[in-house]
Short mmCIF file of C-alpha atoms (C1' of nucleotides) in Angstrom, two decimals:
data_model
loop_
_atom_site.label_atom_id
_atom_site.label_comp_id
_atom_site.label_asym_id
_atom_site.label_seq_id
_atom_site.Cartn_x
_atom_site.Cartn_y
_atom_site.Cartn_z
CA MET E 75 -2.44 28.73 16.24
CA ASN E 76 -3.08 27.89 12.62
CA ILE E 77 -2.28 24.87 10.31
CA SER E 78 0.87 25.55 7.98
CA ASP E 79 2.33 27.21 12.04
CA ALA E 80 1.48 23.79 13.70
CA ALA E 81 3.27 22.11 11.03
CA GLN E 82 6.13 23.66 11.05
CA ASP E 83 6.04 22.98 14.88
CA SER E 84 5.52 19.48 14.59
CA GLY E 85 7.45 18.50 11.66
CA LEU E 86 4.47 16.92 9.69
CA PRO E 87 2.98 18.32 6.70
CA ALA E 88 -0.50 20.21 6.38
CA LYS E 89 -1.91 17.49 4.79
CA THR E 90 -1.19 14.87 7.05
CA ILE E 91 -2.53 16.70 9.98
CA ARG E 92 -5.72 17.38 8.14
CA TYR E 93 -5.16 13.05 7.59
CA TYR E 94 -4.77 12.22 11.50
CA GLU E 95 -7.68 14.59 12.34
CA GLU E 96 -10.13 12.95 9.42
CA ILE E 97 -9.39 9.56 11.35
CA GLY E 98 -9.48 10.94 14.85
CA LEU E 99 -6.10 11.23 15.95
CA VAL E 100 -6.56 15.01 16.61
CA HIS E 101 -9.17 17.36 17.70
CA PRO E 102 -8.21 21.21 16.72
CA GLY E 103 -10.74 23.72 17.55
CA ARG E 104 -11.97 25.92 14.32
CA LEU E 105 -12.13 29.77 14.67
CA ALA E 106 -15.10 31.24 13.56
CA ASN E 107 -13.75 31.48 10.11
CA GLY E 108 -13.40 27.60 10.18
CA TYR E 109 -9.78 27.90 10.59
CA ARG E 110 -8.34 25.17 12.60
CA ASP E 111 -6.73 26.05 15.71
CA TYR E 112 -4.47 24.14 17.35
CA SER E 113 -3.72 24.26 21.44
CA ASP E 114 -0.31 23.50 23.03
CA GLN E 115 -2.42 19.89 23.78
CA ASP E 116 -2.81 19.57 20.46
CA LEU E 117 0.91 20.41 19.55
CA HIS E 118 1.80 17.93 21.87
CA LYS E 119 -0.39 15.48 20.09
CA LEU E 120 1.12 16.18 16.71
CA ARG E 121 4.73 15.80 17.91
CA PHE E 122 4.59 12.79 19.73
CA LEU E 123 2.66 12.09 16.53
CA GLN E 124 5.56 12.54 14.61
CA ARG E 125 8.09 11.05 16.71
CA SER E 126 5.95 7.70 16.92
CA ARG E 127 5.72 7.10 13.07
CA GLY E 128 9.19 8.43 12.77
CA LEU E 129 9.66 5.38 15.13
CA GLY E 130 7.92 3.05 12.51
CA PHE E 131 4.32 2.51 14.44
CA SER E 132 1.87 1.87 12.68
CA ILE E 133 -1.05 4.31 13.07
CA GLU E 134 -3.36 1.83 15.24
CA ASP E 135 -0.12 2.02 17.13
CA CYS E 136 0.49 5.38 17.12
CA ARG E 137 -3.32 6.19 18.73
CA THR E 138 -3.12 3.36 21.60
CA LEU E 139 0.26 4.97 22.11
CA LEU E 140 -1.35 7.82 22.33
CA SER E 141 -4.41 7.62 24.63
CA LEU E 142 -1.33 5.81 26.88
CA TYR E 143 0.46 9.00 26.86
CA GLU E 144 -2.49 10.98 27.93
CA ASP E 145 -3.44 8.47 30.49
CA HIS E 146 -1.29 9.31 33.38
CA ASN E 147 -2.76 5.83 35.59
CA ARG E 148 -1.17 4.19 32.12
CA ALA E 149 0.71 0.55 32.98
CA SER E 150 4.17 0.70 31.77
CA ALA E 151 3.92 -2.75 30.44
CA ASP E 152 0.96 -1.96 27.93
CA VAL E 153 3.60 0.38 26.60
CA ARG E 154 6.00 -1.99 26.53
CA GLN E 155 4.37 -4.78 24.92
CA ILE E 156 3.33 -2.55 21.84
CA ALA E 157 6.77 -1.25 21.07
CA LYS E 158 8.05 -4.92 21.69
CA ALA E 159 5.85 -6.34 19.31
CA HIS E 160 7.41 -3.76 16.38
CA LEU E 161 10.57 -4.63 17.26
CA ASP E 162 10.01 -8.05 16.99
CA ASP E 163 8.66 -7.00 13.58
CA ILE E 164 11.61 -4.81 12.54
CA ASP E 165 13.71 -8.13 12.98
CA ARG E 166 11.44 -9.76 11.29
CA LYS E 167 11.59 -7.74 8.54
CA ILE E 168 15.91 -6.83 8.52
CA ALA E 169 16.50 -10.88 8.81
CA GLU E 170 14.17 -11.13 5.38
CA LEU E 171 15.91 -8.29 3.97
CA LYS E 172 19.03 -9.01 4.44
CA SER E 173 18.20 -12.63 3.24
CA LEU E 174 17.14 -10.81 -0.18
CA GLN E 175 20.28 -9.09 -0.11
CA THR E 176 22.48 -11.69 0.50
CA THR E 177 20.80 -13.65 -3.10
CA LEU E 178 21.10 -10.65 -4.89
CA ARG E 179 24.46 -10.14 -4.05
CA HIS E 180 25.48 -12.83 -5.09
CA LEU E 181 23.76 -12.81 -7.95
CA VAL E 182 25.16 -9.41 -8.88
CA HIS E 183 28.50 -10.02 -8.10
CA GLN E 184 28.37 -13.39 -10.96
CA CYS E 185 26.54 -11.21 -13.77
CA HIS E 186 29.71 -9.30 -15.53
CA GLY E 187 26.92 -6.80 -17.42
CA ASP E 188 27.93 -6.77 -20.63
CA ASP E 189 26.63 -6.00 -23.76
CA ARG E 190 25.96 -9.60 -23.64
CA PRO E 191 23.22 -11.71 -23.41
CA ASP E 192 24.04 -14.87 -20.93
CA CYS E 193 23.25 -13.38 -17.33
CA PRO E 194 23.15 -15.27 -14.13
CA ILE E 195 20.58 -13.32 -12.27
CA ILE E 196 18.08 -13.88 -15.52
CA GLU E 197 19.04 -17.24 -15.12
CA ASP E 198 18.19 -17.87 -11.31
CA LEU E 199 14.85 -15.71 -11.86
CA ALA E 200 13.95 -18.22 -14.69
CA GLY E 201 14.57 -20.67 -11.76
CA PRO E 202 16.16 -24.04 -11.59
CA SER E 203 17.66 -24.83 -15.01
CA ALA E 204 16.88 -28.84 -14.22
CA MET R 350 -4.24 -25.42 -18.68
CA ASN R 351 -6.31 -23.86 -16.70
CA ILE R 352 -5.82 -20.96 -13.74
CA SER R 353 -5.72 -22.91 -10.87
CA ASP R 354 -3.12 -25.64 -12.47
CA ALA R 355 -1.03 -22.58 -13.58
CA ALA R 356 -1.53 -20.86 -9.70
CA GLN R 357 -0.05 -24.34 -8.60
CA ASP R 358 2.26 -25.08 -11.09
CA SER R 359 4.06 -21.18 -10.44
CA GLY R 360 2.91 -20.68 -6.87
CA LEU R 361 1.23 -17.80 -7.36
CA PRO R 362 -2.59 -17.24 -6.24
CA ALA R 363 -4.79 -17.22 -9.48
CA LYS R 364 -5.80 -13.58 -8.09
CA THR R 365 -2.85 -12.61 -8.64
CA ILE R 366 -2.54 -14.41 -11.57
CA ARG R 367 -5.63 -11.96 -13.04
CA TYR R 368 -4.36 -9.07 -11.91
CA TYR R 369 -0.68 -9.63 -13.98
CA GLU R 370 -3.14 -10.11 -16.89
CA GLU R 371 -5.08 -7.06 -16.29
CA ILE R 372 -1.88 -5.03 -16.14
CA GLY R 373 -0.63 -6.61 -19.01
CA LEU R 374 2.48 -8.78 -17.49
CA VAL R 375 1.04 -12.00 -19.09
CA HIS R 376 -1.65 -12.84 -21.94
CA PRO R 377 -3.50 -16.14 -21.71
CA GLY R 378 -5.00 -17.29 -25.08
CA ARG R 379 -9.01 -17.86 -24.26
CA LEU R 380 -10.96 -21.78 -24.65
CA ALA R 381 -14.59 -21.83 -26.39
CA ASN R 382 -16.13 -21.28 -22.97
CA GLY R 383 -14.33 -17.74 -21.98
CA TYR R 384 -11.65 -19.60 -19.54
CA ARG R 385 -8.05 -18.62 -20.23
CA ASP R 386 -5.52 -21.26 -21.22
CA TYR R 387 -1.79 -21.25 -20.02
CA SER R 388 0.50 -22.56 -22.37
CA ASP R 389 3.89 -23.50 -21.52
CA GLN R 390 5.69 -19.74 -22.36
CA ASP R 391 3.03 -18.54 -20.23
CA LEU R 392 3.72 -20.73 -17.60
CA HIS R 393 7.19 -19.51 -17.58
CA LYS R 394 6.31 -15.98 -17.16
CA LEU R 395 4.41 -16.96 -14.00
CA ARG R 396 7.23 -18.89 -12.60
CA PHE R 397 9.74 -15.95 -13.70
CA LEU R 398 7.17 -13.18 -11.99
CA GLN R 399 7.00 -15.65 -8.72
CA ARG R 400 10.68 -15.17 -8.34
CA SER R 401 11.67 -11.54 -8.85
CA ARG R 402 8.89 -10.81 -7.18
CA GLY R 403 9.68 -12.91 -4.09
CA LEU R 404 13.16 -11.04 -4.62
CA GLY R 405 11.39 -7.79 -4.02
CA PHE R 406 11.44 -6.58 -7.53
CA SER R 407 8.67 -3.91 -8.10
CA ILE R 408 6.15 -4.71 -10.96
CA GLU R 409 7.65 -2.30 -13.03
CA ASP R 410 10.52 -3.62 -12.55
CA CYS R 411 9.66 -7.30 -13.16
CA ARG R 412 7.90 -5.96 -16.11
CA THR R 413 11.45 -5.01 -17.71
CA LEU R 414 13.01 -8.38 -16.07
CA LEU R 415 10.44 -9.72 -18.32
CA SER R 416 11.32 -8.24 -21.11
CA LEU R 417 14.78 -8.84 -21.00
CA TYR R 418 13.75 -12.47 -20.33
CA GLU R 419 12.46 -12.47 -23.46
CA ASP R 420 14.82 -11.06 -25.63
CA HIS R 421 17.89 -13.01 -26.34
CA ASN R 422 19.72 -9.81 -27.67
CA ARG R 423 19.69 -8.50 -24.47
CA ALA R 424 22.48 -7.15 -22.72
CA SER R 425 23.46 -8.55 -19.19
CA ALA R 426 24.43 -4.97 -18.27
CA ASP R 427 21.21 -4.08 -18.57
CA VAL R 428 19.72 -6.69 -16.02
CA ARG R 429 22.69 -6.20 -14.02
CA GLN R 430 22.28 -2.46 -13.74
CA ILE R 431 17.89 -3.06 -12.18
CA ALA R 432 19.15 -5.84 -10.31
CA LYS R 433 22.02 -3.77 -8.91
CA ALA R 434 19.71 -0.81 -8.19
CA HIS R 435 17.18 -2.96 -6.14
CA LEU R 436 20.07 -4.57 -4.05
CA ASP R 437 21.23 -0.52 -3.31
CA ASP R 438 17.14 -0.13 -2.24
CA ILE R 439 17.26 -3.21 -0.22
CA ASP R 440 20.64 -2.07 1.81
CA ARG R 441 19.29 1.66 2.15
CA LYS R 442 16.60 -0.45 3.51
CA ILE R 443 18.41 -2.38 6.30
CA ALA R 444 20.42 0.66 6.68
CA GLU R 445 17.59 2.45 8.10
CA LEU R 446 15.59 -0.54 10.13
CA LYS R 447 18.73 -1.36 12.03
CA SER R 448 18.76 2.63 12.73
CA LEU R 449 14.95 2.01 14.62
CA GLN R 450 16.10 -1.45 15.40
CA THR R 451 18.78 0.39 17.69
CA THR R 452 16.43 3.22 19.33
CA LEU R 453 13.75 0.74 19.94
CA ARG R 454 16.00 -2.10 21.52
CA HIS R 455 17.19 0.41 24.39
CA LEU R 456 13.95 2.09 24.70
CA VAL R 457 12.09 -1.43 25.22
CA HIS R 458 15.45 -2.77 27.53
CA GLN R 459 15.22 0.15 29.60
CA CYS R 460 11.13 -0.16 30.30
CA HIS R 461 10.82 -1.47 33.42
CA GLY R 462 7.03 -3.03 31.90
CA ASP R 463 5.22 -3.41 35.00
CA ASP R 464 2.12 -1.06 36.00
CA ARG R 465 3.80 1.76 37.17
CA PRO R 466 3.19 4.49 34.76
CA ASP R 467 6.57 6.21 34.52
CA CYS R 468 8.36 4.84 31.16
CA PRO R 469 11.11 6.05 28.67
CA ILE R 470 9.64 5.11 25.91
CA ILE R 471 6.67 7.61 26.17
CA GLU R 472 8.61 10.17 27.33
CA ASP R 473 10.69 9.58 24.28
CA LEU R 474 8.12 9.50 22.25
CA ALA R 475 7.06 13.15 23.87
CA GLY R 476 10.22 14.55 22.75
CA PRO R 477 13.64 16.49 24.28
CA SER R 478 11.45 16.79 27.43
CA ALA R 479 14.29 19.37 28.13
"C1'" DC W 263 -8.97 47.08 -4.62
"C1'" DT W 264 -6.03 43.86 -6.08
"C1'" DT W 265 -2.49 40.52 -5.76
"C1'" DG W 266 -0.80 36.29 -3.47
"C1'" DA W 267 -0.70 33.72 0.15
"C1'" DC W 268 -2.89 31.15 3.08
"C1'" DC W 269 -7.24 28.18 4.40
"C1'" DT W 270 -11.15 24.82 3.47
"C1'" DT W 271 -13.27 20.23 1.67
"C1'" DC W 272 -13.23 17.43 -1.87
"C1'" DC W 273 -12.24 13.32 -4.95
"C1'" DT W 274 -8.12 10.60 -7.41
"C1'" DG W 275 -4.30 7.79 -7.30
"C1'" DT W 276 -0.75 5.54 -4.90
"C1'" DC W 277 1.41 -0.34 -5.14
"C1'" DG W 278 0.31 -5.28 -5.02
"C1'" DC W 279 -2.91 -7.16 -4.38
"C1'" DT W 280 -7.25 -9.54 -1.98
"C1'" DG W 281 -11.70 -10.30 -0.61
"C1'" DG W 282 -16.53 -10.32 -2.27
"C1'" DA W 283 -20.40 -10.70 -5.00
"C1'" DA W 284 -23.60 -12.33 -9.55
"C1'" DA W 285 -23.73 -15.30 -13.07
"C1'" DC W 286 -21.66 -18.79 -16.21
"C1'" DT W 287 -19.71 -23.45 -17.45
"C1'" DT W 288 -17.90 -28.23 -16.49
"C1'" DT W 289 -17.44 -32.32 -13.03
"C1'" DA W 290 -19.40 -35.38 -9.58
"C1'" DT W 291 -22.94 -37.90 -7.93
"C1'" DG W 292 -27.54 -40.29 -6.72
"C1'" DC I 1303 -31.03 -36.61 -15.59
"C1'" DA I 1304 -31.17 -33.85 -12.47
"C1'" DT I 1305 -28.77 -31.49 -9.03
"C1'" DA I 1306 -24.97 -30.01 -6.32
"C1'" DA I 1307 -20.82 -28.46 -5.79
"C1'" DA I 1308 -16.48 -26.53 -7.70
"C1'" DG I 1309 -14.06 -23.98 -10.83
"C1'" DT I 1310 -14.55 -19.71 -14.14
"C1'" DT I 1311 -16.07 -15.51 -15.34
"C1'" DT I 1312 -16.26 -10.16 -14.83
"C1'" DC I 1313 -16.56 -6.05 -11.79
"C1'" DC I 1314 -15.82 -3.35 -7.41
"C1'" DA I 1315 -14.42 -2.59 -2.92
"C1'" DG I 1316 -10.75 -2.07 -0.01
"C1'" DC I 1317 -6.14 -2.17 2.54
"C1'" DG I 1318 -2.01 1.58 4.81
"C1'" DA I 1319 -0.84 6.20 4.91
"C1'" DC I 1320 -1.02 9.34 2.69
"C1'" DA I 1321 -0.03 12.87 -1.89
"C1'" DG I 1322 -1.61 16.09 -5.67
"C1'" DG I 1323 -4.51 18.88 -7.25
"C1'" DA I 1324 -8.82 21.37 -8.33
"C1'" DA I 1325 -12.68 24.78 -6.51
"C1'" DG I 1326 -13.56 28.20 -3.80
"C1'" DG I 1327 -13.77 30.74 0.35
"C1'" DT I 1328 -10.40 34.61 3.54
"C1'" DC I 1329 -6.61 36.95 4.84
"C1'" DA I 1330 -2.54 40.89 5.50
"C1'" DA I 1331 0.13 44.06 2.74
"C1'" DG I 1332 0.76 47.02 -1.04
#
DNA sequence: CTTGACCTTCCTGTCGCTGGAAACTTTATG
DNA sequence: CATAAAGTTTCCAGCGACAGGAAGGTCAAG
């Protein structure tokens, strides 16, 4: 199977699939003409990567997860630990964003937003008016 | 005032301040020895940038906000629009992250996480087991 | 035989810095 | 006064995870 079909099948852009090969995540064979040739196993890997990336795992996490995926003697604890760390990361990011959201919501709410120059947003950004 | 004092005062690393000059956000004067010399106005701008970046505005947004900050004939509507767009962006990001959070939380919860290989997380990443 | 759709590699750009090297000046210490 | 340490300058490289595009080879259809 050539790269555009693999792209279709996995939901990843061809560019991304080539990049994944470059960084050693997949190792498709080559046809006589130099074209990449994706096996069923390669396709499984690509789909796995598409799903993992879709859940926000870093490429390095994906690399580890992929090796665990292929290791039938894996310990589920290893998988869980990676997922848990990622979840904690997401929790932190949400907390940060919520804090920004609260601040910005207040500022946007307070600004009348007309053609006059006085603006609580600018005042806040300018710093403590003290 | 030299760069490390400006860094101290603004809360920005010296490297970042130099970078901001390189991309045209600040234009400090120079002393005879070639050292940068930050005026009060420069310091105001740096503090403004520190606060704006801290609220997650992009550099380009900061550039616009800075020009509005300095334009005493600005329309607050222009400021508000930028802040509102950024807020909408944050709302979207929070929604995305919450969706990932829900999925990951379920998966992490379902995985026993011991030394056995069977793992709902890996199964989910491998795709519809259908 | 030509057209157009593939495929290949290689290089550049994204965003917002951060780290480091090499060379200068200034300040502090012996 | 000499030297060492600290501060400054410029420039160049790298991060993550690709995306865009150029130049060229290959293949299937009409």
